[in-house]
Structures are given as C-alpha cells and as structure tokens.
Amino acid sequence: MRLVLLGPPGSGKGTQATRLADELGVPQISTGDILRAAVAAGTELGEKARRFMDAGSLVPDGVMLELVEERLRAADCARGFILDGFPRTLAQGEGLEAILGRIGGRLDRAILFDVPREMVRQRLSARSVCTECGRVFSALTAPAGGTCPQCGGRVARRDDDAGPTIDRRLEVYEKESAPLVAYYDARGILVRLDGAGTIDAVHDRLRRALGLVPA
Ligand code: AMP
C-alpha cells in the first residue's frame, strides 16, 4: 500500500505511521526524521536544512524532492510505503506524482489527520522524541529516566517544539500544506480522519478507513 499522511504538526501522523508501517510491513518514511538525522550527522543535507528547521520554515522543495526520490527508489519501498511529513506543498505533491510516474506505482490514499488547533498546540508543548529511533512520547507516556524503552536512545524535547516556532509551523501548515487536501480530494483518494482521542482509538479509525478491518 502506498500512503501519504497529511495533517498539522502534532496531529499524530508520526505515531500512527509507525504502528501502521509495522502492521503492513512497509517502511515509514518521515522526512522530518531523515532531516534531523542529517543535521545530527553534520552532512551536506543537514547543513542545508538546519536553518529552515530551526526557524520552523520548510526546507526548499527541490532538496526535498531529490531526497524523497532517492528514498523511494530503495528496494524496501517496492511493496509500498507510508510517507509521513511529505508532501508539504503543492509543488511537492506534483513532484511526488512525477516521481511515481518514473519509478512506477500510484498512491492508494492520502489520509488527513483532522485535529483542532488548540489540541495540536497542547500536544506539541508536551511531547518528547527519541533522538535515535524517532519514537514520540506524550506527557503521559514519556519514560521517567529519559531513555527510550524501544532502542535505549536519549528521549528529549525537540528544539522546534517551543512556543514561537510552534506558531510559525502551524502558520506554514495552513498556508503551504492545506492546499494539498483539495489536491488529493480532486484525485478521489483523500480520507478525512478524526485525529482526536487516544492513540488506540485513532488507530482503530485508521484501520477501518483503510479497509484493514470491517467498517
Ligand atoms: P516534522 O518532523 O515533520 O515536523 O518536520 C520537522 C521540520 O523538518 C519541518 O518544520 C521542516 O523544517 C522540515 N521538513 C520536514 N518535512 C519537510 C517537507 N516535506 N518539506 C519541507 N520541509 C520539511
């Protein structure tokens, strides 16, 4: 299955992508995780991306499209993938179509995680992330010792989950990413999902929406 997950930062895309990817046996491709790893490793990509990320702005489309095409050409994507945090602009959406045209395959669904702005803000202000495997924790699930129970990595707050940068990222989402909803709706593959509630409740809704369990 080839899926795109849409929704504002903090809408639960990453958490659900991780679970669904395990169940479907396809890779979760989080462009945010790829960029954070590049920044941490000090690669050329990381150097290019860092100042945009620190400001809560988007990394230029050309950089993102090149990165995603290379990733989608990898052998583990042959049976499908879950894109989490990409596309984020109309140009990236169109670029993704072109990439799929070149490498073969079509998107099955674009899932929109619908979450009220205030809830998103609360989630972002309370979340922490494993700096190794990218697993996301809420205030309730954060490990006491700051060590990831999954991989033993260090769990920390993200630099861009701070007040002014959260506001900027939400603004950027409304302006740049919201038009993708109409884009996928027009192609007949948009699924709107209520993203409020517990991780399990949202996951159940997601599985039903994808027809993995009877509706
Ligand atoms: P995320 O982890 O998805 O919230 O992404 C963190 C940051 O990485 C964003 O605020 C952007 O600066 C950058 N980023 C991630 N994905 C993209 C993308 N598809 N296009 C442009 N910038 C991105």
Coordinates of C-alpha atoms and ligand atoms in Angstrom, one line a residue:
M1 CA 0.0 0.0 0.0
R2 CA 1.3 3.5 -0.9
L3 CA 0.1 6.1 1.6
V4 CA 0.6 9.8 2.3
L5 CA -0.3 11.1 5.7
L6 CA -1.4 14.8 5.9
G7 CA -2.1 17.0 8.9
P8 CA -0.6 19.7 11.0
P9 CA 2.5 19.1 13.2
G10 CA 1.3 17.3 16.3
S11 CA -1.7 15.7 14.7
G12 CA -0.5 12.2 15.4
K13 CA 0.8 11.3 11.9
G14 CA 4.1 10.0 13.0
T15 CA 2.8 7.9 15.9
Q16 CA 0.2 6.3 13.6
A17 CA 2.6 5.9 10.8
T18 CA 5.0 3.9 13.0
R19 CA 2.2 1.5 14.0
L20 CA 0.7 1.1 10.6
A21 CA 4.1 0.5 9.0
D22 CA 4.8 -2.4 11.4
E23 CA 1.4 -3.9 10.6
L24 CA 1.6 -3.5 6.8
G25 CA 5.3 -4.5 6.6
V26 CA 6.2 -1.4 4.6
P27 CA 8.7 1.4 5.6
Q28 CA 7.6 4.6 7.3
I29 CA 9.4 7.5 5.6
S30 CA 9.4 10.5 7.9
T31 CA 11.2 13.4 6.1
G32 CA 11.5 15.2 9.5
D33 CA 13.4 12.2 10.9
I34 CA 15.6 12.0 7.9
L35 CA 16.4 15.7 8.1
R36 CA 17.1 15.6 11.9
A37 CA 19.4 12.6 11.4
A38 CA 21.3 14.6 8.6
V39 CA 21.6 17.6 10.9
A40 CA 22.9 15.5 13.8
A41 CA 25.4 13.8 11.4
G42 CA 26.5 17.2 10.0
T43 CA 26.1 16.1 6.4
E44 CA 25.7 18.5 3.5
L45 CA 21.9 17.9 3.5
G46 CA 21.9 18.6 7.3
E47 CA 23.8 21.9 6.7
K48 CA 21.3 22.9 4.0
A49 CA 18.3 22.0 6.1
R50 CA 19.2 23.2 9.6
R51 CA 18.4 26.9 9.4
F52 CA 15.0 26.3 7.8
M53 CA 14.1 23.7 10.5
D54 CA 15.3 26.0 13.4
A55 CA 13.0 28.7 12.0
G56 CA 10.0 26.4 11.7
S57 CA 10.1 27.0 7.9
L58 CA 10.1 24.5 5.1
V59 CA 13.2 23.1 3.5
P60 CA 13.1 24.0 -0.2
D61 CA 11.1 21.8 -2.5
G62 CA 14.0 20.8 -4.7
V63 CA 16.0 19.5 -1.8
M64 CA 13.0 17.5 -0.5
L65 CA 12.1 16.0 -3.9
E66 CA 15.6 14.8 -4.5
L67 CA 15.8 13.2 -1.0
V68 CA 12.4 11.5 -1.4
E69 CA 13.1 10.2 -4.9
E70 CA 16.3 8.6 -3.7
R71 CA 14.5 7.0 -0.7
L72 CA 11.5 5.7 -2.8
R73 CA 13.9 4.0 -5.2
A74 CA 15.3 1.8 -2.4
A75 CA 14.3 -1.8 -2.6
D76 CA 12.3 -1.8 0.6
C77 CA 9.7 0.5 -1.0
A78 CA 8.8 -1.9 -3.7
R79 CA 5.8 -3.2 -1.8
G80 CA 4.7 0.2 -0.6
F81 CA 5.5 2.9 1.9
I82 CA 4.0 5.4 4.3
L83 CA 5.1 9.0 3.7
D84 CA 4.9 11.0 6.9
G85 CA 5.5 14.7 6.6
F86 CA 5.8 14.7 2.8
P87 CA 4.4 16.2 0.6
R88 CA 4.0 19.5 2.4
T89 CA 3.5 21.8 -0.5
L90 CA 1.5 21.6 -3.8
A91 CA 4.8 21.5 -5.7
Q92 CA 5.9 18.5 -3.6
G93 CA 2.6 16.8 -4.3
E94 CA 3.0 17.3 -8.0
G95 CA 6.7 16.3 -7.8
L96 CA 5.7 13.1 -6.0
E97 CA 3.3 12.2 -8.9
A98 CA 6.2 12.7 -11.3
I99 CA 8.5 10.5 -9.2
L100 CA 5.9 7.7 -9.0
G101 CA 5.5 8.1 -12.8
R102 CA 9.2 7.5 -13.2
I103 CA 9.6 4.6 -10.7
G104 CA 6.2 3.0 -11.2
G105 CA 3.2 2.8 -8.9
R106 CA 0.4 5.1 -7.7
L107 CA -0.7 6.4 -4.4
D108 CA -3.6 4.5 -2.8
R109 CA -4.7 7.0 -0.2
A110 CA -3.9 10.4 1.3
I111 CA -5.1 10.4 4.9
L112 CA -5.8 13.7 6.5
F113 CA -5.5 13.8 10.3
D114 CA -8.1 16.3 11.5
V115 CA -7.2 17.7 14.9
P116 CA -8.3 21.1 16.4
R117 CA -5.6 23.7 16.6
E118 CA -5.7 24.0 20.4
M119 CA -5.2 20.2 20.8
V120 CA -2.2 20.3 18.4
R121 CA -0.6 23.1 20.3
Q122 CA -1.1 21.2 23.6
R123 CA 0.4 18.0 22.2
L124 CA 3.4 19.8 20.8
S125 CA 4.1 21.6 24.0
A126 CA 4.1 18.3 25.9
R127 CA 5.8 15.9 23.5
S128 CA 9.3 14.4 23.6
V129 CA 11.0 12.3 21.0
C130 CA 13.7 9.6 21.0
T131 CA 16.8 11.1 19.4
E132 CA 17.8 7.7 18.0
C133 CA 14.6 6.0 16.7
G134 CA 12.2 8.9 16.4
R135 CA 9.6 7.4 18.7
V136 CA 7.2 10.1 20.0
F137 CA 6.1 10.4 23.7
S138 CA 3.4 12.5 25.2
A139 CA 3.5 13.9 28.8
L140 CA 1.7 10.7 29.9
T141 CA 4.0 8.2 28.1
A142 CA 7.4 9.9 28.4
P143 CA 9.9 7.4 30.1
A144 CA 10.9 8.5 33.6
G145 CA 14.7 8.1 33.1
G146 CA 14.7 9.8 29.7
T147 CA 15.8 6.6 28.0
C148 CA 13.7 5.1 25.1
P149 CA 12.2 1.8 26.1
Q150 CA 12.4 0.7 22.4
C151 CA 16.0 1.4 21.5
G152 CA 17.7 2.8 24.6
G153 CA 18.3 6.2 22.9
R154 CA 18.0 9.5 24.6
V155 CA 14.5 11.0 24.8
A156 CA 14.4 14.8 24.6
R157 CA 12.2 17.7 23.7
R158 CA 12.5 18.8 20.0
D159 CA 14.1 22.3 19.6
D160 CA 11.3 23.3 17.3
D161 CA 8.6 22.3 19.8
A162 CA 8.9 25.7 21.5
G163 CA 6.2 28.4 21.6
P164 CA 7.1 30.8 18.8
T165 CA 8.4 28.0 16.5
I166 CA 5.2 26.0 17.1
D167 CA 3.1 29.1 16.0
R168 CA 5.3 29.5 12.9
R169 CA 5.0 25.8 11.9
L170 CA 1.2 25.9 12.3
E171 CA 1.1 29.1 10.1
V172 CA 3.3 27.4 7.5
Y173 CA 1.0 24.3 7.5
E174 CA -2.2 26.5 6.9
K175 CA -0.5 28.4 4.1
E176 CA 1.6 25.7 2.3
S177 CA 0.1 22.3 3.2
A178 CA -3.6 22.8 3.5
P179 CA -4.0 23.2 -0.4
L180 CA -2.9 19.5 -0.6
V181 CA -6.2 18.5 0.9
A182 CA -8.1 19.8 -2.2
Y183 CA -5.4 18.4 -4.5
Y184 CA -5.9 14.8 -3.2
D185 CA -9.7 15.3 -2.8
A186 CA -9.8 16.1 -6.5
R187 CA -8.0 12.9 -7.3
G188 CA -10.5 10.9 -5.3
I189 CA -8.0 9.4 -2.8
L190 CA -8.5 11.7 0.2
V191 CA -9.6 10.2 3.5
R192 CA -10.5 12.5 6.4
L193 CA -9.8 11.0 9.8
D194 CA -10.8 12.3 13.2
G195 CA -7.4 12.6 14.9
A196 CA -8.7 13.4 18.4
G197 CA -8.7 10.8 21.2
T198 CA -6.3 8.1 22.3
I199 CA -3.6 6.6 20.1
D200 CA -5.6 3.3 20.1
A201 CA -8.9 5.0 19.2
V202 CA -7.3 6.9 16.2
H203 CA -5.5 3.7 15.1
D204 CA -8.8 1.8 15.1
R205 CA -10.4 4.5 13.0
L206 CA -7.4 4.5 10.6
R207 CA -7.6 0.7 10.1
R208 CA -11.3 0.9 9.4
A209 CA -10.8 3.8 6.9
L210 CA -8.2 1.7 5.1
G211 CA -10.4 -1.4 5.0
L212 CA -8.0 -3.4 7.1
V213 CA -10.8 -4.4 9.4
P214 CA -14.6 -4.3 8.6
A215 CA -16.0 -0.8 9.0
Ligands
AMP1 P1 8.4 17.2 11.1 O1 9.3 16.3 11.9 O2 7.7 16.5 10.1 O3 7.6 18.1 12.0 O4 9.5 18.2 10.4 C1 10.4 19.0 11.1 C2 10.9 20.1 10.1 O5 11.6 19.5 9.0 C3 9.9 20.9 9.5 O6 9.4 22.0 10.3 C4 10.6 21.4 8.2 O7 11.5 22.4 8.6 C5 11.4 20.2 7.8 N1 10.6 19.3 6.9 C6 10.2 18.0 7.2 N2 9.5 17.6 6.1 C7 9.5 18.5 5.2 C8 9.0 18.7 3.8 N3 8.3 17.7 3.3 N4 9.2 19.8 3.2 C9 9.9 20.8 3.7 N5 10.4 20.8 5.0 C10 10.2 19.7 5.7

